[in-house]
XYZ file of C-alpha atoms in Angstrom:
427
model
C 13.079 -10.370 -7.419
C 14.204 -9.330 -4.715
C 12.846 -8.398 -1.146
C 16.133 -6.912 -0.171
C 18.943 -8.645 1.942
C 21.517 -7.890 2.979
C 23.600 -9.475 5.757
C 24.421 -5.880 7.245
C 20.293 -5.151 7.609
C 19.927 -8.038 10.319
C 19.511 -6.262 13.616
C 21.358 -7.139 16.309
C 19.890 -5.590 19.785
C 17.379 -8.481 19.701
C 17.798 -11.863 19.423
C 13.776 -13.066 18.051
C 11.502 -14.458 20.444
C 9.798 -15.977 17.762
C 6.384 -16.417 20.569
C 4.195 -16.586 17.310
C 1.539 -19.623 16.665
C 1.794 -21.779 13.818
C 2.367 -19.145 10.350
C -2.189 -18.681 8.951
C -3.640 -18.678 12.312
C -2.933 -15.895 13.593
C -1.104 -15.552 17.243
C 1.256 -13.643 19.269
C 2.642 -10.325 17.526
C 5.484 -9.888 20.279
C 8.491 -11.855 18.210
C 7.708 -11.376 14.662
C 10.370 -11.473 12.113
C 9.498 -7.834 10.073
C 11.497 -6.695 5.874
C 10.778 -2.868 6.239
C 10.413 -1.227 2.586
C 13.125 0.621 2.498
C 12.468 3.647 2.306
C 11.519 3.945 6.259
C 14.357 4.058 8.357
C 16.286 1.498 10.077
C 19.586 3.017 12.942
C 22.743 1.090 11.715
C 21.328 -0.517 8.454
C 22.474 0.447 5.178
C 18.008 2.347 4.092
C 18.736 3.826 0.006
C 15.077 5.007 -0.174
C 15.516 3.415 -3.516
C 18.010 6.926 -5.075
C 21.436 6.951 -5.812
C 21.715 10.229 -4.220
C 21.149 8.039 -1.062
C 23.048 4.894 -2.132
C 25.150 4.661 1.430
C 23.254 5.953 3.696
C 22.982 4.584 6.677
C 21.290 6.746 8.994
C 20.983 6.881 13.051
C 17.411 6.690 14.252
C 14.720 4.316 13.395
C 11.757 5.472 11.837
C 8.763 5.524 14.936
C 7.604 2.330 13.173
C 10.232 0.893 13.410
C 10.418 1.330 16.533
C 6.656 0.489 16.949
C 7.710 -2.787 15.537
C 10.359 -3.661 17.800
C 8.606 -2.592 20.666
C 5.925 -5.900 20.159
C 10.341 -7.586 20.180
C 9.542 -8.090 16.412
C 13.039 -8.308 14.656
C 13.387 -6.877 11.731
C 15.748 -9.344 9.286
C 16.164 -7.288 5.505
C 15.066 -4.165 3.903
C 12.479 -4.542 0.801
C 12.669 -3.137 -1.987
C 10.720 0.426 -3.585
C 11.463 2.973 -6.392
C 13.123 5.750 -5.346
C 11.225 8.239 -2.978
C 8.460 5.501 -3.230
C 7.352 7.469 -6.895
C 5.950 5.167 -9.250
C 3.796 1.653 -8.543
C 6.346 -1.118 -10.968
C 9.682 -1.056 -7.778
C 12.650 -0.744 -9.997
C 15.720 1.386 -8.899
C 19.401 2.358 -10.061
C 20.186 1.041 -6.803
C 19.244 -2.654 -6.596
C 17.243 -3.485 -9.759
C 13.898 -4.231 -10.348
C 12.174 -6.898 -8.390
C 9.764 -9.476 -10.681
C 5.797 -10.987 -10.019
C 6.654 -13.981 -9.102
C 4.041 -14.997 -11.197
C 5.673 -14.148 -14.083
C 9.518 -12.521 -14.017
C 8.705 -11.155 -16.941
C 6.109 -8.404 -15.038
C 5.870 -5.944 -12.391
C 5.502 -6.596 -8.623
C 3.647 -4.092 -8.447
C 4.856 -0.204 -6.079
C 5.620 0.634 -4.033
C 5.861 -1.897 -1.974
C 6.699 -4.284 -4.169
C 9.553 -5.813 -2.655
C 7.741 -6.215 0.534
C 4.501 -8.284 -1.204
C 7.099 -10.363 -3.616
C 8.828 -11.595 0.300
C 5.518 -12.374 1.313
C 4.046 -14.310 -1.993
C 7.634 -16.217 -1.870
C 7.580 -17.532 2.128
C 10.264 -15.399 2.443
C 8.693 -12.652 5.335
C 5.537 -13.742 7.538
C 4.252 -10.254 7.255
C 5.705 -7.347 5.715
C 5.392 -3.813 5.981
C 4.547 -1.470 3.542
C 3.768 2.164 2.942
C 0.858 3.296 0.916
C 0.667 6.946 -0.441
C -1.371 6.167 -3.699
C -1.782 2.293 -4.234
C 1.389 1.635 -3.249
C 0.367 -0.861 -1.110
C -2.651 -2.348 -2.218
C -1.945 -2.761 -5.756
C 1.679 -4.957 -4.747
C -1.136 -6.863 -2.846
C -3.554 -7.737 -5.982
C -0.523 -8.175 -8.409
C 1.126 -10.887 -6.490
C -2.194 -12.345 -4.752
C -1.587 -11.444 -1.293
C -3.519 -8.920 1.269
C -2.125 -5.307 1.574
C -4.561 -3.345 4.155
C -3.928 0.541 4.438
C -4.828 2.209 7.192
C -6.753 5.018 8.655
C -3.780 7.928 9.446
C -2.842 8.175 12.806
C -3.102 4.290 13.739
C 0.511 3.258 13.234
C 3.308 5.577 14.212
C 4.459 7.817 11.002
C 7.917 9.687 11.140
C 9.848 11.713 12.247
C 9.462 13.618 9.056
C 9.158 17.631 8.107
C 5.115 16.861 7.218
C 4.087 15.263 10.328
C 0.756 16.444 9.816
C 0.174 15.360 6.672
C -2.772 12.307 5.763
C -1.640 10.784 2.733
C 1.049 8.379 3.090
C 0.109 5.332 5.408
C 2.226 2.696 6.560
C 0.573 -1.266 6.820
C 0.518 -4.406 6.731
C 0.808 -6.847 4.112
C 0.166 -10.684 4.277
C -0.482 -13.827 2.889
C -4.140 -13.610 4.427
C -6.124 -11.441 6.684
C -5.732 -13.150 9.982
C -2.450 -12.678 9.334
C -3.077 -8.795 8.526
C -4.845 -8.462 11.321
C -1.648 -9.806 13.102
C 0.849 -7.672 12.109
C -1.620 -4.472 12.609
C -1.428 -5.959 16.295
C 2.069 -5.506 16.226
C 2.453 -2.330 14.335
C 0.231 -0.006 16.225
C 1.025 2.050 18.993
C 0.743 5.379 20.333
C 3.173 7.599 19.982
C 3.209 11.266 20.844
C 5.621 12.466 18.130
C 3.285 11.849 16.075
C 0.084 14.591 15.736
C -1.604 12.646 14.241
C -1.073 8.836 16.316
C -4.291 7.574 17.936
C -4.276 5.590 21.265
C -5.617 1.104 19.444
C -5.969 -1.379 22.001
C -4.463 -4.386 20.069
C -7.821 -6.418 18.711
C -6.864 -5.736 15.036
C -6.805 -10.214 14.653
C -9.375 -10.821 17.060
C -11.533 -8.972 14.277
C -9.297 -10.153 11.134
C -10.234 -14.364 13.083
C -14.375 -13.724 12.970
C -15.346 -13.602 9.632
C -18.065 -11.484 9.429
C -20.987 -10.824 6.485
C -21.656 -7.376 5.883
C -25.434 -6.230 6.130
C -24.580 -4.007 2.463
C -21.819 -3.377 0.031
C -22.242 -1.180 -2.904
C -20.124 -1.952 -5.905
C -18.488 -0.032 -9.135
C -16.217 -1.377 -11.792
C -14.518 2.127 -12.148
C -15.358 4.703 -9.808
C -16.294 6.902 -12.441
C -12.888 8.016 -12.401
C -10.414 4.890 -14.852
C -10.537 2.430 -17.339
C -10.396 -1.361 -15.780
C -8.814 -3.256 -18.073
C -10.779 -5.571 -19.771
C -9.672 -9.503 -18.041
C -9.810 -7.286 -14.680
C -13.124 -6.650 -15.357
C -14.170 -9.689 -16.661
C -12.371 -11.631 -13.122
C -13.301 -8.942 -10.262
C -17.467 -9.038 -12.390
C -17.340 -12.961 -11.137
C -16.108 -12.697 -7.624
C -18.349 -10.282 -6.998
C -21.418 -12.979 -8.657
C -20.109 -15.729 -5.915
C -20.029 -13.284 -3.077
C -23.582 -12.608 -4.212
C -24.211 -15.429 -4.467
C -23.668 -16.292 -0.224
C -25.772 -13.536 0.529
C -23.848 -9.965 -0.261
C -27.127 -7.200 -0.818
C -24.480 -5.797 -3.451
C -25.863 -2.278 -4.957
C -24.368 -1.034 -8.159
C -23.008 2.126 -6.858
C -20.096 4.797 -6.384
C -20.029 8.063 -4.816
C -18.810 11.409 -6.781
C -14.942 11.037 -6.075
C -14.300 13.007 -9.494
C -12.252 15.969 -7.999
C -9.779 13.160 -6.942
C -7.880 13.175 -9.968
C -6.936 16.789 -9.237
C -7.134 17.503 -5.390
C -4.836 14.112 -4.981
C -2.350 15.938 -7.876
C -1.735 18.768 -6.102
C -1.600 17.756 -2.982
C 1.130 14.583 -4.176
C 3.378 17.669 -5.645
C 2.931 19.582 -3.391
C 4.224 16.198 -0.454
C 6.705 15.881 -3.023
C 8.066 19.282 -3.436
C 8.169 20.001 0.507
C 9.822 15.957 1.283
C 12.555 16.170 -1.339
C 12.907 19.525 -2.703
C 16.254 19.368 -1.084
C 17.775 16.359 -3.059
C 16.367 17.929 -6.368
C 19.113 21.132 -5.453
C 22.224 18.592 -4.855
C 20.961 15.502 -6.598
C 18.549 16.749 -9.699
C 21.139 14.762 -12.472
C 20.623 11.818 -9.867
C 16.898 11.329 -9.408
C 14.769 9.006 -12.235
C 11.538 11.720 -14.252
C 8.935 11.135 -12.156
C 10.565 11.640 -9.658
C 12.455 15.340 -11.083
C 8.766 16.090 -12.668
C 6.727 15.226 -9.387
C 9.100 17.889 -7.026
C 8.913 20.307 -10.341
C 4.619 20.372 -10.328
C 4.766 20.844 -6.578
C 7.142 23.705 -6.593
C 5.304 26.181 -8.978
C 2.089 25.547 -6.868
C 0.580 29.047 -5.117
C -1.363 29.457 -2.522
C -4.877 29.499 -4.310
C -3.978 26.093 -5.857
C -3.617 24.198 -2.415
C -6.186 25.441 -1.592
C -8.401 24.890 -3.558
C -7.061 21.108 -3.606
C -7.653 21.231 0.302
C -11.154 22.114 -0.441
C -12.135 19.820 -2.584
C -10.368 17.052 -0.504
C -13.057 17.987 2.500
C -16.018 17.884 0.121
C -14.202 14.254 -0.937
C -14.144 12.780 2.343
C -17.487 14.256 3.311
C -19.122 12.567 0.848
C -17.283 9.363 0.713
C -18.653 9.564 4.460
C -22.051 9.851 3.697
C -21.875 6.488 1.068
C -20.380 4.893 3.784
C -22.630 5.199 6.317
C -25.660 4.199 3.642
C -23.799 1.459 1.676
C -21.626 -0.029 4.797
C -18.540 -0.700 2.455
C -16.981 -0.605 -1.353
C -15.569 -2.835 -3.802
C -14.086 -2.116 -6.475
C -11.512 -4.086 -8.945
C -7.774 -3.165 -6.508
C -5.637 -2.280 -9.886
C -7.154 -1.374 -13.336
C -5.164 -4.240 -14.773
C -3.009 -7.683 -14.321
C 0.394 -7.524 -13.625
C 2.651 -5.753 -16.710
C 5.405 -6.305 -18.199
C 8.345 -5.164 -15.867
C 10.188 -3.411 -18.629
C 7.491 -0.991 -18.922
C 8.102 2.274 -15.919
C 3.907 2.424 -15.827
C 1.048 2.126 -17.126
C 0.019 4.696 -20.091
C -2.738 3.127 -21.572
C -5.794 1.097 -21.059
C -7.771 -0.791 -23.386
C -6.735 1.505 -25.199
C -7.574 5.098 -23.638
C -4.173 6.323 -23.562
C -3.793 8.084 -20.284
C -2.600 12.123 -19.272
C 0.375 11.694 -17.143
C 2.298 8.537 -14.692
C -0.411 9.144 -12.432
C -3.794 8.692 -14.025
C -3.389 4.834 -13.424
C -3.169 4.591 -10.702
C -6.834 6.553 -9.432
C -8.520 3.454 -8.451
C -6.028 4.111 -5.659
C -5.654 7.470 -5.032
C -9.376 8.328 -5.000
C -9.962 6.009 -1.364
C -6.547 8.094 -0.575
C -7.788 11.745 -1.274
C -10.534 10.814 1.569
C -8.344 9.790 4.049
C -10.538 5.579 4.368
C -8.509 2.274 5.135
C -9.007 -0.314 2.959
C -7.934 -3.296 2.147
C -6.826 -5.579 -1.225
C -7.665 -9.398 -0.996
C -7.041 -11.394 -4.086
C -10.604 -12.864 -5.549
C -8.740 -14.791 -9.146
C -6.362 -15.462 -11.765
C -6.871 -13.569 -15.373
C -6.762 -15.534 -17.933
C -2.115 -14.991 -17.933
C -2.674 -17.325 -15.248
C -1.666 -13.587 -13.145
C -3.405 -12.347 -9.915
C -6.081 -10.212 -9.437
C -7.288 -8.360 -6.425
C -10.325 -6.594 -5.397
C -10.417 -3.806 -2.624
C -12.834 -3.180 0.469
C -13.153 0.115 1.499
C -14.157 1.441 4.900
C -15.096 4.194 7.527
C -12.469 5.272 8.066
C -11.124 3.874 11.956
C -13.273 0.935 11.268
C -10.721 -1.412 10.664
C -11.684 -3.656 12.801
C -15.032 -4.027 10.808
C -13.146 -4.250 7.480
C -10.709 -6.928 8.602
C -13.970 -9.131 9.676
C -15.651 -8.629 6.660
C -12.837 -8.982 4.289
C -11.679 -12.364 6.396
C -15.543 -13.628 5.361
C -15.044 -11.869 1.377
C -11.550 -14.259 1.836
C -13.299 -17.392 3.036
C -15.846 -17.613 0.641
C -13.997 -15.962 -2.289
C -10.931 -19.024 -2.054
C -8.643 -17.058 -3.349
C -5.775 -16.619 -0.619
C -2.439 -18.147 -0.796
C -2.012 -21.514 1.486
C 1.794 -21.744 0.522
C 4.204 -19.829 -0.501
C 4.604 -19.427 -4.934
C 7.216 -20.794 -6.506
C 8.708 -18.085 -8.600
C 7.487 -18.974 -12.916
C 9.045 -17.721 -15.941
C-alpha cells in the first residue's frame, strides 16, 4: 500500500502556507498539500508513469494541472502510485510494486488512481489529484471508501499532450468527503489558454458541496444494461438506494440506451493509447506490460472507417444521456460491479460466474459515463459482508458539477458512510 513518497519529491520552490480551515469542514483552497499522480509531470521531480521505460525520468516542465494547483499556493509533497500508463483498474507496476487496500491488505485499491485513494483513506493526504479515463478515479474511491469526482472536460486544465482535443481522460480530486472534494475542485479548476477545451470557472464548488440539496427526481440502474454486478455489491447498493428513498428521494428504475458504449469506448481508447504511446512502444515494447501492448496494437490496427463509426456512436450516446438526465436530473448506479478483489489478480475476468471477453469489460459502469462526457461522483454507501467498501456513483449533466456536488452531499449525509478518521490498514 503506498502513496509513493520520496524525499526528492518535495517541492522546494514554495513554502507551505497551510491557510485551510480545520480539515473536514472545507476552507480556503490556498496552501493545500497535494500528492500528484505519477502519470502527471512535475518539474524536477521523478515521474515514471508507472513504467520501467521511464524509471529515471525527471521532467523539466509541469503538467498544466500541477501549475493550476501551485497557482493556488498548493504544495506538491509526493507522487502517488499508478499502473503503467494508467492502464487497468488495479494499481501495480514494476517500478514501485503494488498499492494495497487499507481495508484489507490482500485486496486491490483499484486504479489507476489507487495510490491517490489510499493516501486519502489512510490520512497521508487531505486531498489528492487523480485522473479518470475509463474509471480511474471512481473505482479507487469506491474501493477505498473515499469520494472521487470525475469532472466535465475542460474544467481542470490538461496538457501538454499530443492530443489536446481529447475528452476521454480528465483530472479530478479525491477526498474523504464531498465538502473536501469541493474544496479540492476550487484548488484545481482554472482557465488555461493552452488547453483548447479549457473553460472559465469560478471557485464556488466548495460552496455547492456545503449546501446539501435533495434532488427532485433521479433514476437508478443496477447495471446500465451493460455489465454483470456481483451479488454482494447489489445487496449493499440496493440497501443504500432504499435509504435514500425513505428520506423522500423520488427514484425511478430506468436507464438510457448505452449499449454502443462498449464498441465506441474500446475503439477510441485504443486510438488514444496508440497516439500517445506509439513511440515508447517502438523503443521499449519488451518492457511494457501485456495490457499496454494490447491497447497500443489495437489502436495501430484501426482504420478511418472504424474511428468514424466510433465517433458517430459517441455523438448518439451523449445525446441520449443528456436527454435522459434532462428528464431524471441524476442517474445513480453502483460505482464498480465488484468489491475489492485479490491484489494478485491483474484485473477482473469474471463476475458472478460470467466470463468477460477482455480486460476492459469490467470497467463498463465507468466508461459508459466517460464516453458521454458527463461528470460523475463516487461516494461510499456501505460495507460488504466481507467488510470491504462499496460505492455508488451519481451521474450529472455536463458542466453541472455544482448541482452534482449538492446532490452528493445530501446523499452522503443520508447514508452516513463517509470516513470521519483515517483508516488503520488491516490484514
